Amino acid sequence: MRLFMAIALLIVTISASAQKKIEVTELPKPAQEFLKQHFSGVAVEIAKKDAEHGEKGYEVKLKDGTEVEFWKDGSYREVDGEDKAIPTAFIPKEIREYVAKNYPNEKITHIDYGHKDLDIDLTNKIDLEFTKDGKILKDKNNNINKK
């Protein structure tokens, strides 16, 4: 039992140290510019230095609930608006056009840059996958699965 408690305490300590609270001004310049350009009207609730999956990066939570993750160089990795629309100017044009053509009544709520592809979620809970250059890989509603 003591060993279990010691391990649990160690895990909590490591988890807490993996995310260090920082000031927005401590984010890399590209991250600061991204927030200013696409979320200028929304205040930052918290910014953290984050070590997820062994890669150092940054996580920012905005007052409206949107979460933005950045790679260590400051380029964006993920934008999650939960169930509400996110700005789309930074999303590749081909993806925006695909969504507008195939889902004209839906908005993009989430984008996640993986190592190989882009995952997009829409307001109707549809999950789409694209190559990094904007070619569709997966869209169950339109019977597309090129994975």
Coordinates of N, CA and C in Angstrom, one line a residue:
M1 N 0.8 -1.2 0.0 CA 0.0 0.0 0.0 C 0.9 1.3 0.0
R2 N 1.9 1.2 0.8 CA 2.8 2.4 0.9 C 3.5 2.6 -0.5
L3 N 3.9 1.5 -1.1 CA 4.5 1.7 -2.4 C 3.5 2.3 -3.4
F4 N 2.3 1.9 -3.4 CA 1.3 2.4 -4.3 C 1.1 3.9 -4.0
M5 N 1.0 4.4 -2.8 CA 0.9 5.8 -2.4 C 2.1 6.6 -2.9
A6 N 3.3 6.0 -2.7 CA 4.5 6.7 -3.2 C 4.5 6.9 -4.7
I7 N 4.1 5.8 -5.4 CA 4.1 5.9 -6.9 C 3.0 7.0 -7.3
A8 N 1.9 6.9 -6.7 CA 0.8 7.9 -7.0 C 1.3 9.3 -6.8
L9 N 2.0 9.6 -5.7 CA 2.5 10.9 -5.3 C 3.6 11.3 -6.4
L10 N 4.4 10.4 -6.8 CA 5.4 10.7 -7.8 C 4.8 11.0 -9.1
I11 N 3.7 10.3 -9.5 CA 3.0 10.6 -10.8 C 2.4 12.0 -10.7
V12 N 1.8 12.4 -9.6 CA 1.2 13.7 -9.5 C 2.2 14.8 -9.5
T13 N 3.4 14.6 -8.9 CA 4.5 15.5 -8.9 C 5.0 15.7 -10.3
I14 N 5.2 14.6 -11.0 CA 5.8 14.7 -12.4 C 4.8 15.4 -13.3
S15 N 3.5 15.1 -13.2 CA 2.5 15.7 -14.0 C 2.4 17.2 -13.7
A16 N 2.5 17.6 -12.5 CA 2.4 19.0 -12.1 C 3.6 19.8 -12.7
S17 N 4.8 19.1 -12.7 CA 6.0 19.8 -13.2 C 6.0 19.8 -14.7
A18 N 5.3 18.9 -15.3 CA 5.3 18.9 -16.8 C 4.6 20.1 -17.4
Q19 N 3.7 20.7 -16.6 CA 3.0 21.9 -17.1 C 3.3 23.1 -16.2
K20 N 4.1 24.0 -16.7 CA 4.6 25.1 -15.9 C 3.8 26.4 -16.4
K21 N 3.1 27.1 -15.5 CA 2.4 28.3 -15.9 C 3.4 29.4 -16.3
I22 N 3.1 30.1 -17.4 CA 4.0 31.1 -17.8 C 3.1 32.4 -18.2
E23 N 3.8 33.5 -18.5 CA 3.1 34.7 -19.0 C 3.0 34.6 -20.5
V24 N 2.0 35.2 -21.1 CA 1.9 35.2 -22.5 C 3.1 35.7 -23.2
T25 N 3.8 36.7 -22.6 CA 5.0 37.3 -23.2 C 6.2 36.3 -23.2
E26 N 6.0 35.1 -22.5 CA 7.1 34.1 -22.5 C 6.8 33.1 -23.7
L27 N 5.7 33.2 -24.3 CA 5.5 32.3 -25.5 C 6.4 32.7 -26.6
P28 N 6.8 31.8 -27.5 CA 7.6 32.2 -28.7 C 6.8 33.3 -29.5
K29 N 7.5 34.1 -30.2 CA 6.9 35.2 -30.9 C 5.8 34.7 -31.9
P30 N 6.0 33.6 -32.7 CA 5.0 33.2 -33.6 C 3.7 32.9 -32.9
A31 N 3.8 32.3 -31.7 CA 2.6 32.0 -30.9 C 1.9 33.3 -30.5
Q32 N 2.6 34.2 -30.0 CA 2.0 35.5 -29.6 C 1.3 36.2 -30.8
E33 N 2.0 36.1 -31.9 CA 1.4 36.8 -33.1 C 0.2 36.0 -33.6
F34 N 0.2 34.7 -33.5 CA -1.0 33.9 -33.9 C -2.2 34.3 -33.0
L35 N -2.0 34.4 -31.7 CA -3.1 34.8 -30.8 C -3.6 36.2 -31.1
K36 N -2.7 37.1 -31.3 CA -3.0 38.5 -31.6 C -3.8 38.6 -32.9
Q37 N -3.4 37.8 -33.9 CA -4.1 37.9 -35.2 C -5.4 37.2 -35.2
H38 N -5.6 36.1 -34.6 CA -6.8 35.3 -34.7 C -7.7 35.3 -33.5
F39 N -7.2 35.8 -32.3 CA -8.0 35.8 -31.1 C -7.8 37.1 -30.4
S40 N -7.7 38.2 -31.1 CA -7.4 39.5 -30.5 C -8.5 40.0 -29.5
G41 N -9.7 39.6 -29.7 CA -10.8 40.0 -28.8 C -11.0 39.1 -27.6
V42 N -10.2 38.1 -27.4 CA -10.4 37.1 -26.4 C -9.2 37.2 -25.4
A43 N -9.4 37.3 -24.1 CA -8.3 37.4 -23.2 C -7.8 35.9 -22.9
V44 N -6.5 35.9 -22.5 CA -5.9 34.6 -22.2 C -6.2 34.3 -20.7
E45 N -6.7 33.1 -20.4 CA -7.0 32.7 -19.0 C -5.7 32.2 -18.4
I46 N -5.0 31.3 -19.2 CA -3.8 30.7 -18.6 C -2.9 30.3 -19.8
A47 N -1.6 30.4 -19.6 CA -0.6 29.9 -20.6 C 0.3 29.0 -19.8
K48 N 0.6 27.9 -20.5 CA 1.5 26.9 -19.8 C 2.6 26.4 -20.8
K49 N 3.7 26.1 -20.2 CA 4.7 25.3 -21.0 C 4.4 23.9 -20.7
D50 N 4.3 23.1 -21.8 CA 3.7 21.8 -21.7 C 4.6 20.8 -22.4
A51 N 4.9 19.6 -21.7 CA 5.6 18.5 -22.3 C 4.7 17.4 -22.5
E52 N 4.1 17.3 -23.6 CA 3.1 16.2 -23.9 C 3.8 15.3 -25.0
H53 N 3.7 14.0 -24.7 CA 4.2 13.0 -25.6 C 5.7 13.2 -25.9
G54 N 6.4 13.7 -24.9 CA 7.8 13.9 -25.0 C 8.3 15.1 -25.8
E55 N 7.3 15.9 -26.2 CA 7.7 17.1 -27.0 C 7.3 18.3 -26.2
K56 N 8.3 19.2 -26.1 CA 8.0 20.5 -25.4 C 7.2 21.4 -26.3
G57 N 6.2 22.0 -25.7 CA 5.3 22.9 -26.5 C 4.6 23.9 -25.5
Y58 N 3.5 24.5 -25.9 CA 2.8 25.4 -25.1 C 1.3 25.2 -25.3
E59 N 0.6 25.5 -24.2 CA -0.8 25.3 -24.2 C -1.4 26.6 -23.6
V60 N -2.4 27.2 -24.3 CA -3.0 28.4 -23.9 C -4.5 28.2 -23.9
K61 N -5.1 28.6 -22.8 CA -6.6 28.5 -22.6 C -7.1 29.9 -22.6
L62 N -8.1 30.2 -23.5 CA -8.7 31.5 -23.6 C -9.9 31.6 -22.7
K63 N -10.3 32.8 -22.4 CA -11.5 33.1 -21.5 C -12.8 32.5 -22.0
D64 N -12.9 32.4 -23.4 CA -14.1 31.8 -24.0 C -14.1 30.3 -24.0
G65 N -13.0 29.7 -23.5 CA -13.0 28.2 -23.4 C -12.1 27.6 -24.5
T66 N -11.8 28.4 -25.5 CA -11.0 27.9 -26.6 C -9.6 27.5 -26.1
E67 N -9.0 26.4 -26.5 CA -7.7 26.0 -26.2 C -6.8 25.9 -27.4
V68 N -5.6 26.5 -27.3 CA -4.7 26.5 -28.4 C -3.4 25.9 -28.0
E69 N -2.9 25.0 -28.7 CA -1.6 24.4 -28.4 C -0.6 24.7 -29.5
F70 N 0.6 25.0 -29.1 CA 1.7 25.4 -30.0 C 2.9 24.4 -29.9
W71 N 3.6 24.2 -31.0 CA 4.8 23.4 -31.0 C 5.9 24.3 -30.3
K72 N 7.0 23.8 -30.0 CA 8.0 24.5 -29.2 C 8.5 25.7 -30.0
D73 N 8.4 25.7 -31.4 CA 8.8 26.8 -32.2 C 7.8 28.0 -32.2
G74 N 6.6 27.7 -31.7 CA 5.5 28.7 -31.6 C 4.5 28.6 -32.7
S75 N 4.7 27.6 -33.7 CA 3.6 27.4 -34.7 C 2.5 26.6 -34.0
Y76 N 1.3 26.9 -34.5 CA 0.1 26.2 -33.8 C 0.1 24.7 -34.2
R77 N -0.4 24.0 -33.2 CA -0.5 22.5 -33.4 C -2.0 22.1 -33.3
E78 N -2.7 22.8 -32.4 CA -4.1 22.4 -32.3 C -4.9 23.6 -31.8
V79 N -6.1 23.8 -32.3 CA -7.1 24.8 -31.8 C -8.4 24.1 -31.6
D80 N -8.9 24.2 -30.4 CA -10.1 23.5 -30.0 C -11.1 24.4 -29.4
G81 N -12.2 24.7 -30.1 CA -13.2 25.6 -29.7 C -14.3 24.8 -28.9
E82 N -14.1 23.6 -28.5 CA -15.1 22.7 -28.0 C -16.2 22.6 -29.0
D83 N -17.4 23.1 -28.8 CA -18.5 22.9 -29.7 C -18.8 24.2 -30.5
K84 N -17.9 25.2 -30.3 CA -18.2 26.5 -31.0 C -17.1 26.7 -32.1
A85 N -17.6 27.5 -33.1 CA -16.7 27.8 -34.3 C -15.4 28.5 -33.9
I86 N -14.4 28.1 -34.6 CA -13.1 28.8 -34.4 C -12.8 29.7 -35.6
P87 N -11.9 30.7 -35.5 CA -11.5 31.4 -36.7 C -10.9 30.4 -37.7
T88 N -11.0 30.7 -39.0 CA -10.4 29.8 -40.0 C -9.4 30.3 -40.9
A89 N -9.0 31.6 -40.8 CA -8.1 32.2 -41.7 C -6.7 31.4 -41.8
F90 N -6.3 30.8 -40.7 CA -5.1 30.1 -40.6 C -5.2 28.6 -41.2
I91 N -6.4 28.2 -41.4 CA -6.6 26.8 -41.9 C -6.4 26.8 -43.4
P92 N -5.7 25.8 -44.0 CA -5.4 25.8 -45.4 C -6.7 26.0 -46.2
K93 N -6.5 26.8 -47.3 CA -7.6 27.2 -48.2 C -8.4 25.9 -48.7
E94 N -7.7 24.9 -49.1 CA -8.4 23.7 -49.6 C -9.3 23.1 -48.6
I95 N -9.0 23.1 -47.4 CA -9.8 22.5 -46.3 C -11.0 23.4 -46.1
R96 N -10.8 24.7 -46.1 CA -12.0 25.6 -45.9 C -12.9 25.5 -47.1
E97 N -12.4 25.3 -48.3 CA -13.3 25.2 -49.5 C -14.0 23.9 -49.4
Y98 N -13.4 22.8 -49.0 CA -14.0 21.5 -48.9 C -15.2 21.5 -47.9
V99 N -15.0 22.1 -46.8 CA -16.0 22.2 -45.8 C -17.2 23.1 -46.3
A100 N -16.8 24.2 -46.9 CA -17.9 25.1 -47.4 C -18.7 24.4 -48.5
K101 N -18.1 23.6 -49.4 CA -18.8 23.0 -50.4 C -19.6 21.8 -49.9
N102 N -19.1 21.0 -49.0 CA -19.7 19.7 -48.6 C -20.6 19.9 -47.3
Y103 N -20.3 20.9 -46.5 CA -21.0 21.1 -45.3 C -21.3 22.6 -45.1
P104 N -22.1 23.2 -46.0 CA -22.3 24.7 -46.1 C -22.9 25.2 -44.8
N105 N -23.6 24.4 -44.0 CA -24.3 24.9 -42.8 C -23.5 24.6 -41.5
E106 N -22.3 24.1 -41.7 CA -21.5 23.7 -40.5 C -20.2 24.6 -40.4
K107 N -19.7 24.7 -39.2 CA -18.5 25.5 -38.9 C -17.4 24.6 -38.4
I108 N -16.2 24.9 -38.6 CA -15.0 24.2 -38.0 C -14.9 24.5 -36.5
T109 N -14.8 23.5 -35.7 CA -14.7 23.7 -34.2 C -13.4 23.3 -33.7
H110 N -12.6 22.5 -34.5 CA -11.4 21.9 -34.0 C -10.5 21.6 -35.1
I111 N -9.2 21.9 -35.0 CA -8.2 21.4 -35.9 C -7.0 21.0 -35.2
D112 N -6.5 19.8 -35.6 CA -5.3 19.2 -34.9 C -4.3 18.7 -35.9
Y113 N -3.1 19.3 -35.9 CA -2.0 18.9 -36.7 C -1.3 17.7 -36.1
G114 N -1.5 16.5 -36.7 CA -0.8 15.4 -36.3 C 0.6 15.3 -37.0
H115 N 1.3 14.3 -36.8 CA 2.6 14.2 -37.5 C 2.4 13.9 -39.0
K116 N 1.2 13.2 -39.3 CA 1.0 12.9 -40.7 C -0.2 13.6 -41.4
D117 N -1.1 14.0 -40.6 CA -2.4 14.5 -41.2 C -3.0 15.6 -40.3
L118 N -4.1 16.1 -40.8 CA -4.9 17.1 -40.1 C -6.2 16.6 -39.7
D119 N -6.6 16.7 -38.5 CA -8.0 16.2 -38.1 C -8.8 17.5 -37.9
I120 N -10.0 17.5 -38.5 CA -10.9 18.6 -38.4 C -12.3 18.1 -37.8
D121 N -12.8 18.8 -36.9 CA -14.2 18.5 -36.4 C -15.1 19.7 -36.7
L122 N -16.3 19.4 -37.1 CA -17.3 20.4 -37.4 C -18.4 20.4 -36.3
T123 N -19.2 21.5 -36.4 CA -20.3 21.7 -35.4 C -21.3 20.6 -35.4
N124 N -21.4 19.8 -36.4 CA -22.4 18.6 -36.4 C -21.7 17.3 -35.9
K125 N -20.5 17.5 -35.3 CA -19.7 16.3 -34.8 C -19.1 15.5 -35.9
I126 N -19.1 15.9 -37.1 CA -18.4 15.2 -38.2 C -16.9 15.4 -38.0
D127 N -16.2 14.3 -38.2 CA -14.8 14.2 -38.1 C -14.2 14.0 -39.5
L128 N -13.4 14.9 -40.0 CA -12.7 14.9 -41.3 C -11.2 14.8 -41.1
E129 N -10.6 14.1 -42.0 CA -9.1 14.0 -42.0 C -8.6 14.4 -43.4
F130 N -7.5 15.2 -43.3 CA -6.9 15.8 -44.5 C -5.4 15.5 -44.5
T131 N -4.7 15.6 -45.7 CA -3.3 15.6 -45.7 C -2.9 17.0 -45.3
K132 N -1.6 17.2 -45.0 CA -1.2 18.6 -44.6 C -1.3 19.6 -45.7
D133 N -1.4 19.1 -47.0 CA -1.6 20.1 -48.1 C -3.0 20.2 -48.5
G134 N -4.0 19.7 -47.6 CA -5.4 19.9 -47.8 C -6.2 18.9 -48.6
K135 N -5.6 17.8 -49.0 CA -6.3 16.7 -49.7 C -7.1 15.9 -48.7
I136 N -8.4 15.6 -49.0 CA -9.2 14.8 -48.1 C -8.8 13.4 -48.0
L137 N -8.7 12.9 -46.8 CA -8.3 11.5 -46.6 C -9.5 10.7 -46.1
K138 N -10.3 11.3 -45.2 CA -11.5 10.6 -44.6 C -12.6 11.5 -44.4
D139 N -13.8 11.1 -44.9 CA -15.1 11.8 -44.7 C -16.1 10.7 -44.7
K140 N -16.6 10.2 -43.6 CA -17.5 9.0 -43.6 C -18.8 9.4 -44.3
N141 N -19.3 10.6 -44.1 CA -20.6 11.0 -44.7 C -20.5 11.0 -46.2
N142 N -19.4 11.2 -46.8 CA -19.2 11.1 -48.3 C -18.5 9.9 -48.8
N143 N -18.4 8.9 -47.9 CA -17.8 7.6 -48.2 C -16.4 7.7 -48.7
I144 N -15.6 8.6 -48.1 CA -14.2 8.8 -48.5 C -13.3 8.2 -47.3
N145 N -12.4 7.3 -47.7 CA -11.5 6.8 -46.7 C -10.2 6.3 -47.5
K146 N -9.3 7.2 -47.6 CA -8.1 7.0 -48.3 C -6.9 6.6 -47.4
K147 N -7.2 6.2 -46.2 CA -6.1 5.9 -45.2 C -5.7 4.5 -45.4

